[in-house]
């Protein structure tokens, strides 16, 4: 006969208001196998836990039930207490009589709540009788990390992991790391030059012995599970031998062909052999193959002739490399919504309507105008500039419903940069709300208005059109209740931040979730903000949603600390609530393989002594299994069971109802 | 109303003059509306105190000059005591009055005030009225 103890918690008045806990305890005492019951004000308090430990010892309990709040809250607490008293922790089960009972019933006579609590607790007792002691699963951990995306978030994560003494592979799809931050001129709220604060980190990442930079590369395939991932990375051909290139730039100098610079967003051209920007890391040029006549039609080859160390190889091919890592940080960043979608703002039609990011390039001293604000159409210095906020953001019909979070701030920054460079210029900002929540952010916006004379107008712009070389902007100022018209020389659109093209494909390779905008989902938006539902894969920066540099950096560091914590032990302990396949009844239909959302089920062959395959079986990889139970439901031959929730246990519970 | 925004108006001499004589920086007002909310006579004004500030920010001083707001203001300083940015609409309205009065254009003609009214009104009110309405 089992020796079971039942502890009913009052949770102050949370449970006791609608459940007669004393009665529940008394009723449970009558059940066979139950040798001890009690009720108490706060079971989770220290005295509550003491009581529990003592009762286990004094009554020689071999199993116990705490009828209290959701197991999400205190299952761990009570299992720890049981373990301290010498029990297998999985012999402790929780009945949820708060969220699923007392909170949903308002009957203060306690009739309903008490009956229901008795039923629920009895069911758990019957389930407990069929429990088997379980042991935590131990998984070996490979102490190397992969970081995908070399923007500021990815760089920070890589640096912190490397400083923690672990190896990092940083994969970046562009020829240089740096991401969007490399494009910015000055940064709010401190107005330090973006390159000046970013490039030291880029160089540090290049020089750090623990970091391997794989630029111009993309992740092709990810297999395995926490502690044990196998990743295939495609290294696109640069046509330049990275090891030998000295970065002298002779080749770039001599290349006779030019094409649109993606980095400069259509504001300038670059050579066919190029580095995206002067401070690129690594400082190794790549050849843009589709635009290179040598590669396409065997004409030219000028770069190879001038290259001193002879590191140009027009025959170089893409390569796949395989790396084994224990953890992955995803930091693939954002892009901007194409402005062409908003015809009323004239983007693409009117040359002097540009995006906020293009304005950054105009203001940047390393940009196409050397930092002078000159409009694209005729290179004139604009005297009246209109900035339009929330373009595509907070626009359920044509854009996205969310707020892009950084554009209020960077628009204020733009008006300041503009005023600092064009002293007699006038800037206008159309806004709906000014969102400047952040340390010293509100003060920053006020400074743009009060000190740098930005004229803020509360309202949206409805039309932008050209007339006699001017860009006419028509909108509203709801503060004065007027329709307003401005004859502008240039218009800057603060377009919505959206997820990267291909963000969904990468998520599918990694097995992580994403929302309807293809931003990656965190495990818990408040309490586990840099973890994903897939153990061992972490997130940092704007791949999760719009955020600014301080937040991206903080997340990079947070993800790194998670990785280092994982790497702090040789083995990792995991909850043993995992599925297991009955080898004698499995008929290899693979329904479970298809059903498992975590790809945790593998096909295993059984061989005879001669090595011939005689049978196939499904096998659960305990490292990957999250214990969701989908396979149990999918298996038609009833060959899969979930430890801790076996069919036997579940039926026992149901039958006792 | 449809208005055309012009840098020349936003930074016009009359706006700068008004800022100088009132000692107020119009740009500081962030349009919270607290002044209009607290003003005991704003319901009588054609343009409420916060909107006076707004039109002046936009450089539309003419709009404000046409309205009765500056003459309705009783100078109680509620607006100033409530303003979270420390702006005094009272001072701005006083500035506006002064730009009119200093041209010698009286708002009230003393000779036209009925004797009976002068006899009954408290002396202080009369003195204050002189200060506010005549040059
Ligand atoms: C106009 C504008 C002005 C701004 N100004 C400021 C400012 O003044 N201050 C401030 O704090 N913030 C500012 N921001 C926000 C700032 O740009 C971001 O917070 C920051 O750059 C986010 O960094 P990240 O690393 O998350 O993303 P990103 O910079 O986008 O970096 C992601 C990196 O991942 C790489 N990548 C993407 N997909 C893959 C893949 N599949 N495989 C490998 N690599 C991949 C990309 O090439 C890129 O290098 C501004 C934003 C805009 C649009
Ligand atoms: S071979 Fe291609 S990259 Fe080299 S110089 Fe000619 S065009 Fe430029
Ligand atoms: S940050 Fe400001 S401009 Fe950007 S979407 Fe949000 S409210 Fe609009
Ligand atoms: S001083 Fe004038 S504007 Fe200000 S609250 Fe008093 S009456 Fe209203
Ligand atoms: S209270 Fe001050 S800040 Fe608010 S609207 Fe009036 S003057 Fe402007």
mmCIF file with all atom_site columns, C-alpha atoms in Angstrom, chain A residues 605-615:
data_model
loop_
_atom_site.group_PDB
_atom_site.id
_atom_site.type_symbol
_atom_site.label_atom_id
_atom_site.label_alt_id
_atom_site.label_comp_id
_atom_site.label_asym_id
_atom_site.label_entity_id
_atom_site.label_seq_id
_atom_site.pdbx_PDB_ins_code
_atom_site.Cartn_x
_atom_site.Cartn_y
_atom_site.Cartn_z
_atom_site.occupancy
_atom_site.B_iso_or_equiv
_atom_site.pdbx_formal_charge
_atom_site.auth_seq_id
_atom_site.auth_comp_id
_atom_site.auth_asym_id
_atom_site.auth_atom_id
_atom_site.pdbx_PDB_model_num
ATOM 1  C CA . UNK A 1 605 ? 17.257 0.669   -37.731 1.00 0.00 ? 605 UNK A CA 1
ATOM 2  C CA . UNK A 1 606 ? 17.620 -2.652  -35.950 1.00 0.00 ? 606 UNK A CA 1
ATOM 3  C CA . UNK A 1 607 ? 20.245 -4.929  -37.504 1.00 0.00 ? 607 UNK A CA 1
ATOM 4  C CA . UNK A 1 608 ? 20.869 -8.618  -37.182 1.00 0.00 ? 608 UNK A CA 1
ATOM 5  C CA . UNK A 1 609 ? 24.312 -10.082 -36.547 1.00 0.00 ? 609 UNK A CA 1
ATOM 6  C CA . UNK A 1 610 ? 25.221 -9.961  -40.204 1.00 0.00 ? 610 UNK A CA 1
ATOM 7  C CA . UNK A 1 611 ? 24.439 -6.260  -40.255 1.00 0.00 ? 611 UNK A CA 1
ATOM 8  C CA . UNK A 1 612 ? 21.232 -6.585  -42.301 1.00 0.00 ? 612 UNK A CA 1
ATOM 9  C CA . UNK A 1 613 ? 18.452 -4.241  -41.348 1.00 0.00 ? 613 UNK A CA 1
ATOM 10 C CA . UNK A 1 614 ? 15.613 -6.326  -39.985 1.00 0.00 ? 614 UNK A CA 1
ATOM 11 C CA . UNK A 1 615 ? 13.375 -3.684  -38.569 1.00 0.00 ? 615 UNK A CA 1
#
